[in-house]
Amino acid sequence: MCPPGLGHFLLLASSLLLAGLSAVPQSFSPSLRSSSGAPCRLSRAESERRCRAPGQPPGGALCHGRGRCECGVCICHVTEPGTYFGPLCECHEWVCETYDGSTCAGHGTCDCGKCRCDAGWSGDACQYPTNCNLTRKKSNQMCKNSQDVICSNAGTCHCGRCKCDDSDGNGLVYGKFCECDDRECIDDETEEICGGHGKCYCGNCYCEAGWHGDKCEFQCDIPPWESKRRCTAPDGRVCSNRGTCVCGECSCHDVDPTGDWGDIHGDTCECDERDCRAVYDRYSDDFCSGHGQCNCGRCDCKAGWYGKKCEHPRSCLLSAEESIRKCQGGAELPCSGRGKCECGKCTCYPPGDRRVYGKTCECDDRRCEDLDGVVCGGHGTCSCGHCVCERGWFGTLCQHPRKCNMTEEQSRSLCESADGILCSGKGSCHCGKCICSAEEWYVSGEFCDCDDRDCDKHDGLICTGNGICSCGNCECWDGWNGNACEIWLGTEYP
């Protein structure tokens, strides 16, 4: 128990302290408080100055716009995925460069927007090994994109990794194979990415709601949900998956350049006149095999005819032998082994695939594609299963340039197989690529090391004509299966 005199003294001291606090000058902004809740002894101007990055003028963003300022100290917050940190919230753990989908290529740690590389690695994303143990041939092979082009002609290859061109220092060319060029997104008038109304990803603009156009340069006067509603077809698909919705109106992917009335039309692109043609030819008007009327992509057949394209007579006057003979033409099999014969007429498989066509299904444009689906190597056009190469290119798939920009020694080094023999002794080397012997049709492969006679046959045809022989194994077209691609798994035409 304290003496009575001491109690009076404590009461007096408390009164004086309260009076002193009430007299604190207004310049100390008693409304500012530290994170502990105590009054802040800094003026508002001084507090904000401490929360701004050096060199920023008054009124500039506090805490880099990523936090709030409390008595001169930044309290970082999160407004998007990732974590902000640092005295001024200047660091963001997801800002570091990535390579092949991994931050710092998996060979370093991200430290405030900079990759700190592990020993033996370098580069902005730690993607380059300090010591390269790859041969030039192997390195270049690892740098090729799906079109067999090194670094997409937009960079240089360093030890199996592409270093993209960046002469402007803006990093707009990127990707594992430098396949993305965001310079395509720059608006010519405003010089902004996607006109300032969208985000660019790999050279394509993705516009904000209410904007459209290749570079988000046009504004729409209706909300996006209303635009989508107007473009939605009765089956629930936007523009029937045959067009693009632009501000409530469908712009159909019209494949007919000759007139106003295209093959694909309708308010929601629901009509596709190509479905009415036995063999699609954009310059032909042969609808419904000449035995019916095309109405919005569906054939209304005349009496005595039936089928999706009115191609089958209801009563066939041909014998079975005559029917097969008409379907066979000059091929070894009826419908070239790629279709169904009915009353002397072929229905090509797979249904709806316009790459297989012809009176006896003799044309198969899939033969113009490589295993990555590239037609004629990107250097020619396909005509009835055969590549017509552009000037300066040759080969079955237009894969060989006529002009070579490498020395003979460089070319030969790229043509040597694992055993060191040039093109396995079964072909010649041209500009770093093997051209297999034409006399031995069955020799194939990157180094002419494959024997297509090893592929299974059916009815005398390799892969039954329904696939491509890839180094002794049949790679079947869609809808076909079996060791020799002899089994059709799809549904037949009615």
CSV table of N, CA and C in Angstrom, one decimal, residues 20 26 46 59 72 79 263 269 284 338 350 361 399 402 404 414 445 476 484 490:
chain,number,residue,atom,x,y,z
A,20,GLY,N,-0.1,18.2,-21.8
A,20,GLY,CA,1.0,18.3,-22.7
A,20,GLY,C,0.7,17.7,-24.1
A,26,GLN,N,0.2,21.0,-34.7
A,26,GLN,CA,-0.6,20.3,-35.8
A,26,GLN,C,0.3,19.8,-36.9
A,46,GLU,N,6.8,14.4,-44.9
A,46,GLU,CA,8.1,13.6,-44.6
A,46,GLU,C,7.8,12.1,-44.7
A,59,GLY,N,4.0,13.6,-55.0
A,59,GLY,CA,2.8,13.2,-55.7
A,59,GLY,C,3.0,11.9,-56.4
A,72,GLY,N,6.1,6.7,-42.7
A,72,GLY,CA,7.4,6.6,-43.4
A,72,GLY,C,7.8,5.2,-43.7
A,79,THR,N,-2.0,-7.4,-54.8
A,79,THR,CA,-3.1,-7.1,-55.6
A,79,THR,C,-3.2,-8.0,-56.8
A,263,ASP,N,-19.3,-19.2,-99.0
A,263,ASP,CA,-19.6,-20.5,-98.6
A,263,ASP,C,-20.1,-20.6,-97.2
A,269,CYS,N,-23.2,-17.6,-88.6
A,269,CYS,CA,-22.3,-18.4,-89.5
A,269,CYS,C,-22.8,-19.9,-89.4
A,284,SER,N,-16.5,-24.1,-108.0
A,284,SER,CA,-17.6,-24.9,-108.6
A,284,SER,C,-18.9,-24.7,-107.9
A,338,ARG,N,-9.3,-45.7,-99.6
A,338,ARG,CA,-9.5,-44.6,-98.7
A,338,ARG,C,-11.0,-44.2,-98.7
A,350,PRO,N,-11.4,-40.0,-94.0
A,350,PRO,CA,-12.5,-40.0,-93.0
A,350,PRO,C,-13.5,-38.9,-93.5
A,361,CYS,N,-11.1,-41.2,-104.7
A,361,CYS,CA,-10.3,-40.8,-103.5
A,361,CYS,C,-8.8,-40.9,-103.8
A,399,GLN,N,11.6,-29.6,-98.6
A,399,GLN,CA,12.4,-29.4,-97.4
A,399,GLN,C,13.9,-29.0,-97.7
A,402,ARG,N,17.6,-24.8,-102.5
A,402,ARG,CA,18.5,-25.0,-103.6
A,402,ARG,C,19.8,-24.2,-103.4
A,404,CYS,N,22.6,-23.0,-100.7
A,404,CYS,CA,23.1,-23.4,-99.4
A,404,CYS,C,24.0,-22.3,-98.8
A,414,LEU,N,26.6,-32.3,-90.6
A,414,LEU,CA,25.2,-32.4,-90.2
A,414,LEU,C,24.5,-33.7,-90.8
A,445,GLY,N,14.2,-41.5,-93.7
A,445,GLY,CA,14.7,-41.1,-92.4
A,445,GLY,C,15.7,-39.9,-92.5
A,476,CYS,N,-0.7,-43.7,-88.5
A,476,CYS,CA,-2.0,-43.7,-89.2
A,476,CYS,C,-2.7,-42.3,-89.2
A,484,ALA,N,-1.2,-51.9,-89.8
A,484,ALA,CA,-1.1,-51.4,-91.2
A,484,ALA,C,-2.1,-50.3,-91.5
A,490,GLY,N,-13.9,-44.8,-87.5
A,490,GLY,CA,-14.9,-43.7,-87.5
A,490,GLY,C,-16.3,-44.2,-87.9
